[in-house]
Amino acid sequence: MGLSQDRDKAELRERVWTALDAASAVEDDTAHGRIPAFHGAETAAHRLADLPAWHAAKIVKVVPDTPQEPVRALALSQGKTVYMAVPRLAAAAPFYVLDPARLTVSPAVAANRRQVPSLTTAVDVDQLAPVDVVVLGSVAVDRTGARIGKGAGYSDIEAALLTEAGLISERTVIVTTVHRLQVVDQVPTAAHDVKVDVIVTPEEVIMCPGPRTPSRIRWEDLPEDKIAAIPALALRRARRG
């Protein structure tokens, strides 16, 4: 990815964060520097739950971000198994599995990312089953499904790990829940950026045109410090020789 695209993404993030702050659209003091915890996240979660793909889903993977906490709670309350990545993928076993049948606390408590490590153990990719729905957080997204997060790239790496393991396929529906101000005219993207099939805001559902390009680990785009900081990546590269 070139410097000019990096700059374009950074400028877009700043515009969206500034617009959210100006509209008092987030729960925190500011939207800047984070996946925005937008007002209406719970409404968006319930709108997502009306989708046929959600009704049919048994296993959903949801990011650990705060605005997707209502999605995690709703999934668990409806008996769906939830996969959630270890923050920053900073463990050799990079995914938590929340099985609603084994919870000893309410779905609302289990959905809190700070509670998850005390409720279940993390597992490696080879201990997971195929995923029906993936729910991402975003800073900005456009109606083609192009999206960007904060810039760290963890959602893209998670998707690549699961796709290469055969757990995300063309049948998996990828969704993002966002505030309407996060839906923009155009998002600049690189080859490794995950696109979504559906955008859900508190007010509407936007179906994005397909098909979606399958994710893969693009080793050529990953700096050495990123690989070293993510044990699952370091291990896979070692196995590749």
PDB file of N, CA and C in Angstrom, residues 46-110:
ATOM      1  N   HIS A  46     -30.198  -5.056  16.755  1.00  0.00           N
ATOM      2  CA  HIS A  46     -31.515  -5.679  16.558  1.00  0.00           C
ATOM      3  C   HIS A  46     -31.921  -5.660  15.084  1.00  0.00           C
ATOM      4  N   ARG A  47     -31.519  -4.622  14.359  1.00  0.00           N
ATOM      5  CA  ARG A  47     -31.804  -4.599  12.916  1.00  0.00           C
ATOM      6  C   ARG A  47     -31.016  -5.709  12.222  1.00  0.00           C
ATOM      7  N   LEU A  48     -29.766  -5.906  12.638  1.00  0.00           N
ATOM      8  CA  LEU A  48     -28.966  -7.009  12.114  1.00  0.00           C
ATOM      9  C   LEU A  48     -29.649  -8.347  12.393  1.00  0.00           C
ATOM     10  N   ALA A  49     -30.223  -8.486  13.571  1.00  0.00           N
ATOM     11  CA  ALA A  49     -30.843  -9.762  13.965  1.00  0.00           C
ATOM     12  C   ALA A  49     -32.094 -10.087  13.157  1.00  0.00           C
ATOM     13  N   ASP A  50     -32.587  -9.127  12.380  1.00  0.00           N
ATOM     14  CA  ASP A  50     -33.742  -9.393  11.509  1.00  0.00           C
ATOM     15  C   ASP A  50     -33.336 -10.023  10.176  1.00  0.00           C
ATOM     16  N   LEU A  51     -32.030 -10.041   9.883  1.00  0.00           N
ATOM     17  CA  LEU A  51     -31.581 -10.557   8.593  1.00  0.00           C
ATOM     18  C   LEU A  51     -31.712 -12.082   8.535  1.00  0.00           C
ATOM     19  N   PRO A  52     -32.130 -12.630   7.400  1.00  0.00           N
ATOM     20  CA  PRO A  52     -32.217 -14.088   7.266  1.00  0.00           C
ATOM     21  C   PRO A  52     -30.903 -14.796   7.576  1.00  0.00           C
ATOM     22  N   ALA A  53     -29.783 -14.220   7.166  1.00  0.00           N
ATOM     23  CA  ALA A  53     -28.484 -14.853   7.428  1.00  0.00           C
ATOM     24  C   ALA A  53     -28.222 -14.968   8.924  1.00  0.00           C
ATOM     25  N   TRP A  54     -28.645 -13.974   9.681  1.00  0.00           N
ATOM     26  CA  TRP A  54     -28.482 -14.028  11.131  1.00  0.00           C
ATOM     27  C   TRP A  54     -29.384 -15.102  11.735  1.00  0.00           C
ATOM     28  N   HIS A  55     -30.628 -15.147  11.291  1.00  0.00           N
ATOM     29  CA  HIS A  55     -31.558 -16.167  11.801  1.00  0.00           C
ATOM     30  C   HIS A  55     -30.998 -17.565  11.603  1.00  0.00           C
ATOM     31  N   ALA A  56     -30.368 -17.793  10.453  1.00  0.00           N
ATOM     32  CA  ALA A  56     -29.858 -19.131  10.125  1.00  0.00           C
ATOM     33  C   ALA A  56     -28.532 -19.442  10.799  1.00  0.00           C
ATOM     34  N   ALA A  57     -27.846 -18.428  11.287  1.00  0.00           N
ATOM     35  CA  ALA A  57     -26.489 -18.618  11.810  1.00  0.00           C
ATOM     36  C   ALA A  57     -26.480 -19.350  13.142  1.00  0.00           C
ATOM     37  N   LYS A  58     -25.540 -20.263  13.264  1.00  0.00           N
ATOM     38  CA  LYS A  58     -25.295 -20.950  14.538  1.00  0.00           C
ATOM     39  C   LYS A  58     -24.000 -20.463  15.191  1.00  0.00           C
ATOM     40  N   ILE A  59     -23.023 -20.078  14.357  1.00  0.00           N
ATOM     41  CA  ILE A  59     -21.739 -19.580  14.854  1.00  0.00           C
ATOM     42  C   ILE A  59     -21.475 -18.214  14.233  1.00  0.00           C
ATOM     43  N   VAL A  60     -21.213 -17.231  15.091  1.00  0.00           N
ATOM     44  CA  VAL A  60     -20.906 -15.889  14.607  1.00  0.00           C
ATOM     45  C   VAL A  60     -19.581 -15.440  15.206  1.00  0.00           C
ATOM     46  N   LYS A  61     -18.810 -14.749  14.424  1.00  0.00           N
ATOM     47  CA  LYS A  61     -17.578 -14.144  14.925  1.00  0.00           C
ATOM     48  C   LYS A  61     -17.798 -12.644  15.002  1.00  0.00           C
ATOM     49  N   VAL A  62     -17.566 -12.088  16.183  1.00  0.00           N
ATOM     50  CA  VAL A  62     -17.820 -10.666  16.401  1.00  0.00           C
ATOM     51  C   VAL A  62     -16.560 -10.035  16.985  1.00  0.00           C
ATOM     52  N   VAL A  63     -16.188  -8.888  16.452  1.00  0.00           N
ATOM     53  CA  VAL A  63     -15.011  -8.182  16.968  1.00  0.00           C
ATOM     54  C   VAL A  63     -15.218  -7.804  18.436  1.00  0.00           C
ATOM     55  N   PRO A  64     -14.120  -7.595  19.181  1.00  0.00           N
ATOM     56  CA  PRO A  64     -14.243  -7.250  20.600  1.00  0.00           C
ATOM     57  C   PRO A  64     -14.545  -5.777  20.871  1.00  0.00           C
ATOM     58  N   ASP A  65     -14.793  -4.992  19.834  1.00  0.00           N
ATOM     59  CA  ASP A  65     -15.001  -3.555  20.022  1.00  0.00           C
ATOM     60  C   ASP A  65     -16.302  -3.257  20.770  1.00  0.00           C
ATOM     61  N   THR A  66     -16.317  -2.136  21.473  1.00  0.00           N
ATOM     62  CA  THR A  66     -17.465  -1.746  22.295  1.00  0.00           C
ATOM     63  C   THR A  66     -18.758  -1.601  21.508  1.00  0.00           C
ATOM     64  N   PRO A  67     -18.770  -0.962  20.317  1.00  0.00           N
ATOM     65  CA  PRO A  67     -20.055  -0.810  19.618  1.00  0.00           C
ATOM     66  C   PRO A  67     -20.673  -2.124  19.151  1.00  0.00           C
ATOM     67  N   GLN A  68     -19.880  -3.196  19.130  1.00  0.00           N
ATOM     68  CA  GLN A  68     -20.430  -4.504  18.760  1.00  0.00           C
ATOM     69  C   GLN A  68     -20.786  -5.354  19.986  1.00  0.00           C
ATOM     70  N   GLU A  69     -20.671  -4.799  21.177  1.00  0.00           N
ATOM     71  CA  GLU A  69     -21.065  -5.531  22.377  1.00  0.00           C
ATOM     72  C   GLU A  69     -22.546  -5.936  22.342  1.00  0.00           C
ATOM     73  N   PRO A  70     -23.466  -5.057  21.894  1.00  0.00           N
ATOM     74  CA  PRO A  70     -24.865  -5.492  21.803  1.00  0.00           C
ATOM     75  C   PRO A  70     -25.069  -6.660  20.838  1.00  0.00           C
ATOM     76  N   VAL A  71     -24.252  -6.745  19.796  1.00  0.00           N
ATOM     77  CA  VAL A  71     -24.344  -7.874  18.863  1.00  0.00           C
ATOM     78  C   VAL A  71     -23.933  -9.160  19.565  1.00  0.00           C
ATOM     79  N   ARG A  72     -22.843  -9.104  20.320  1.00  0.00           N
ATOM     80  CA  ARG A  72     -22.390 -10.294  21.040  1.00  0.00           C
ATOM     81  C   ARG A  72     -23.448 -10.740  22.061  1.00  0.00           C
ATOM     82  N   ALA A  73     -24.038  -9.782  22.783  1.00  0.00           N
ATOM     83  CA  ALA A  73     -25.057 -10.116  23.780  1.00  0.00           C
ATOM     84  C   ALA A  73     -26.285 -10.725  23.125  1.00  0.00           C
ATOM     85  N   LEU A  74     -26.704 -10.160  22.010  1.00  0.00           N
ATOM     86  CA  LEU A  74     -27.894 -10.667  21.323  1.00  0.00           C
ATOM     87  C   LEU A  74     -27.651 -12.073  20.792  1.00  0.00           C
ATOM     88  N   ALA A  75     -26.464 -12.295  20.224  1.00  0.00           N
ATOM     89  CA  ALA A  75     -26.136 -13.631  19.707  1.00  0.00           C
ATOM     90  C   ALA A  75     -26.203 -14.670  20.818  1.00  0.00           C
ATOM     91  N   LEU A  76     -25.589 -14.377  21.949  1.00  0.00           N
ATOM     92  CA  LEU A  76     -25.580 -15.330  23.061  1.00  0.00           C
ATOM     93  C   LEU A  76     -26.987 -15.558  23.603  1.00  0.00           C
ATOM     94  N   SER A  77     -27.793 -14.506  23.672  1.00  0.00           N
ATOM     95  CA  SER A  77     -29.159 -14.645  24.184  1.00  0.00           C
ATOM     96  C   SER A  77     -30.018 -15.489  23.257  1.00  0.00           C
ATOM     97  N   GLN A  78     -29.620 -15.568  21.973  1.00  0.00           N
ATOM     98  CA  GLN A  78     -30.368 -16.359  21.000  1.00  0.00           C
ATOM     99  C   GLN A  78     -29.753 -17.743  20.789  1.00  0.00           C
ATOM    100  N   GLY A  79     -28.802 -18.109  21.636  1.00  0.00           N
ATOM    101  CA  GLY A  79     -28.239 -19.451  21.568  1.00  0.00           C
ATOM    102  C   GLY A  79     -27.158 -19.654  20.530  1.00  0.00           C
ATOM    103  N   LYS A  80     -26.595 -18.580  20.008  1.00  0.00           N
ATOM    104  CA  LYS A  80     -25.534 -18.701  19.022  1.00  0.00           C
ATOM    105  C   LYS A  80     -24.171 -18.737  19.714  1.00  0.00           C
ATOM    106  N   THR A  81     -23.265 -19.538  19.190  1.00  0.00           N
ATOM    107  CA  THR A  81     -21.886 -19.550  19.673  1.00  0.00           C
ATOM    108  C   THR A  81     -21.164 -18.342  19.107  1.00  0.00           C
ATOM    109  N   VAL A  82     -20.415 -17.665  19.961  1.00  0.00           N
ATOM    110  CA  VAL A  82     -19.710 -16.446  19.554  1.00  0.00           C
ATOM    111  C   VAL A  82     -18.201 -16.677  19.611  1.00  0.00           C
ATOM    112  N   TYR A  83     -17.529 -16.384  18.505  1.00  0.00           N
ATOM    113  CA  TYR A  83     -16.076 -16.334  18.484  1.00  0.00           C
ATOM    114  C   TYR A  83     -15.662 -14.866  18.596  1.00  0.00           C
ATOM    115  N   MET A  84     -14.682 -14.593  19.443  1.00  0.00           N
ATOM    116  CA  MET A  84     -14.151 -13.242  19.595  1.00  0.00           C
ATOM    117  C   MET A  84     -12.644 -13.322  19.661  1.00  0.00           C
ATOM    118  N   ALA A  85     -11.963 -12.491  18.905  1.00  0.00           N
ATOM    119  CA  ALA A  85     -10.505 -12.526  18.889  1.00  0.00           C
ATOM    120  C   ALA A  85      -9.941 -12.002  20.198  1.00  0.00           C
ATOM    121  N   VAL A  86      -8.822 -12.573  20.601  1.00  0.00           N
ATOM    122  CA  VAL A  86      -8.036 -12.000  21.688  1.00  0.00           C
ATOM    123  C   VAL A  86      -7.594 -10.609  21.229  1.00  0.00           C
ATOM    124  N   PRO A  87      -7.786  -9.558  22.044  1.00  0.00           N
ATOM    125  CA  PRO A  87      -7.389  -8.217  21.607  1.00  0.00           C
ATOM    126  C   PRO A  87      -5.973  -8.180  21.056  1.00  0.00           C
ATOM    127  N   ARG A  88      -5.839  -7.564  19.895  1.00  0.00           N
ATOM    128  CA  ARG A  88      -4.565  -7.432  19.172  1.00  0.00           C
ATOM    129  C   ARG A  88      -3.951  -8.782  18.784  1.00  0.00           C
ATOM    130  N   LEU A  89      -4.749  -9.852  18.883  1.00  0.00           N
ATOM    131  CA  LEU A  89      -4.274 -11.195  18.529  1.00  0.00           C
ATOM    132  C   LEU A  89      -2.972 -11.530  19.255  1.00  0.00           C
ATOM    133  N   ALA A  90      -2.886 -11.020  20.488  1.00  0.00           N
ATOM    134  CA  ALA A  90      -1.607 -11.064  21.202  1.00  0.00           C
ATOM    135  C   ALA A  90      -1.394 -12.337  22.006  1.00  0.00           C
ATOM    136  N   ALA A  91      -1.873 -13.482  21.502  1.00  0.00           N
ATOM    137  CA  ALA A  91      -1.681 -14.760  22.188  1.00  0.00           C
ATOM    138  C   ALA A  91      -1.545 -15.858  21.145  1.00  0.00           C
ATOM    139  N   ALA A  92      -0.835 -16.924  21.513  1.00  0.00           N
ATOM    140  CA  ALA A  92      -0.645 -18.043  20.582  1.00  0.00           C
ATOM    141  C   ALA A  92      -1.978 -18.681  20.218  1.00  0.00           C
ATOM    142  N   ALA A  93      -2.913 -18.714  21.187  1.00  0.00           N
ATOM    143  CA  ALA A  93      -4.291 -19.141  20.914  1.00  0.00           C
ATOM    144  C   ALA A  93      -5.115 -17.858  20.761  1.00  0.00           C
ATOM    145  N   PRO A  94      -5.465 -17.463  19.531  1.00  0.00           N
ATOM    146  CA  PRO A  94      -5.940 -16.089  19.312  1.00  0.00           C
ATOM    147  C   PRO A  94      -7.449 -15.863  19.365  1.00  0.00           C
ATOM    148  N   PHE A  95      -8.245 -16.903  19.655  1.00  0.00           N
ATOM    149  CA  PHE A  95      -9.694 -16.717  19.638  1.00  0.00           C
ATOM    150  C   PHE A  95     -10.355 -17.282  20.895  1.00  0.00           C
ATOM    151  N   TYR A  96     -11.297 -16.513  21.432  1.00  0.00           N
ATOM    152  CA  TYR A  96     -12.158 -16.995  22.509  1.00  0.00           C
ATOM    153  C   TYR A  96     -13.418 -17.609  21.906  1.00  0.00           C
ATOM    154  N   VAL A  97     -13.929 -18.646  22.562  1.00  0.00           N
ATOM    155  CA  VAL A  97     -15.197 -19.263  22.168  1.00  0.00           C
ATOM    156  C   VAL A  97     -16.183 -19.110  23.317  1.00  0.00           C
ATOM    157  N   LEU A  98     -17.281 -18.424  23.049  1.00  0.00           N
ATOM    158  CA  LEU A  98     -18.342 -18.272  24.041  1.00  0.00           C
ATOM    159  C   LEU A  98     -19.505 -19.168  23.629  1.00  0.00           C
ATOM    160  N   ASP A  99     -19.688 -20.246  24.385  1.00  0.00           N
ATOM    161  CA  ASP A  99     -20.774 -21.195  24.140  1.00  0.00           C
ATOM    162  C   ASP A  99     -21.914 -20.850  25.098  1.00  0.00           C
ATOM    163  N   PRO A 100     -23.061 -20.411  24.578  1.00  0.00           N
ATOM    164  CA  PRO A 100     -24.149 -19.985  25.471  1.00  0.00           C
ATOM    165  C   PRO A 100     -24.631 -21.091  26.401  1.00  0.00           C
ATOM    166  N   ALA A 101     -24.472 -22.349  25.991  1.00  0.00           N
ATOM    167  CA  ALA A 101     -24.918 -23.467  26.833  1.00  0.00           C
ATOM    168  C   ALA A 101     -24.024 -23.659  28.058  1.00  0.00           C
ATOM    169  N   ARG A 102     -22.825 -23.070  28.026  1.00  0.00           N
ATOM    170  CA  ARG A 102     -21.885 -23.270  29.124  1.00  0.00           C
ATOM    171  C   ARG A 102     -21.694 -22.018  29.975  1.00  0.00           C
ATOM    172  N   LEU A 103     -22.389 -20.961  29.662  1.00  0.00           N
ATOM    173  CA  LEU A 103     -22.201 -19.722  30.408  1.00  0.00           C
ATOM    174  C   LEU A 103     -22.798 -19.822  31.804  1.00  0.00           C
ATOM    175  N   THR A 104     -22.103 -19.238  32.749  1.00  0.00           N
ATOM    176  CA  THR A 104     -22.604 -19.180  34.128  1.00  0.00           C
ATOM    177  C   THR A 104     -23.027 -17.767  34.491  1.00  0.00           C
ATOM    178  N   VAL A 105     -22.996 -16.855  33.511  1.00  0.00           N
ATOM    179  CA  VAL A 105     -23.431 -15.475  33.700  1.00  0.00           C
ATOM    180  C   VAL A 105     -24.412 -15.126  32.585  1.00  0.00           C
ATOM    181  N   SER A 106     -25.031 -13.977  32.689  1.00  0.00           N
ATOM    182  CA  SER A 106     -25.994 -13.556  31.677  1.00  0.00           C
ATOM    183  C   SER A 106     -25.288 -13.236  30.362  1.00  0.00           C
ATOM    184  N   PRO A 107     -26.005 -13.302  29.232  1.00  0.00           N
ATOM    185  CA  PRO A 107     -25.401 -12.906  27.954  1.00  0.00           C
ATOM    186  C   PRO A 107     -24.852 -11.486  27.974  1.00  0.00           C
ATOM    187  N   ALA A 108     -25.518 -10.579  28.678  1.00  0.00           N
ATOM    188  CA  ALA A 108     -25.045  -9.195  28.731  1.00  0.00           C
ATOM    189  C   ALA A 108     -23.683  -9.107  29.404  1.00  0.00           C
ATOM    190  N   VAL A 109     -23.487  -9.872  30.465  1.00  0.00           N
ATOM    191  CA  VAL A 109     -22.197  -9.884  31.151  1.00  0.00           C
ATOM    192  C   VAL A 109     -21.143 -10.571  30.284  1.00  0.00           C
ATOM    193  N   ALA A 110     -21.496 -11.692  29.695  1.00  0.00           N
ATOM    194  CA  ALA A 110     -20.546 -12.448  28.874  1.00  0.00           C
ATOM    195  C   ALA A 110     -20.107 -11.674  27.639  1.00  0.00           C
TER     196      ALA A 110
END
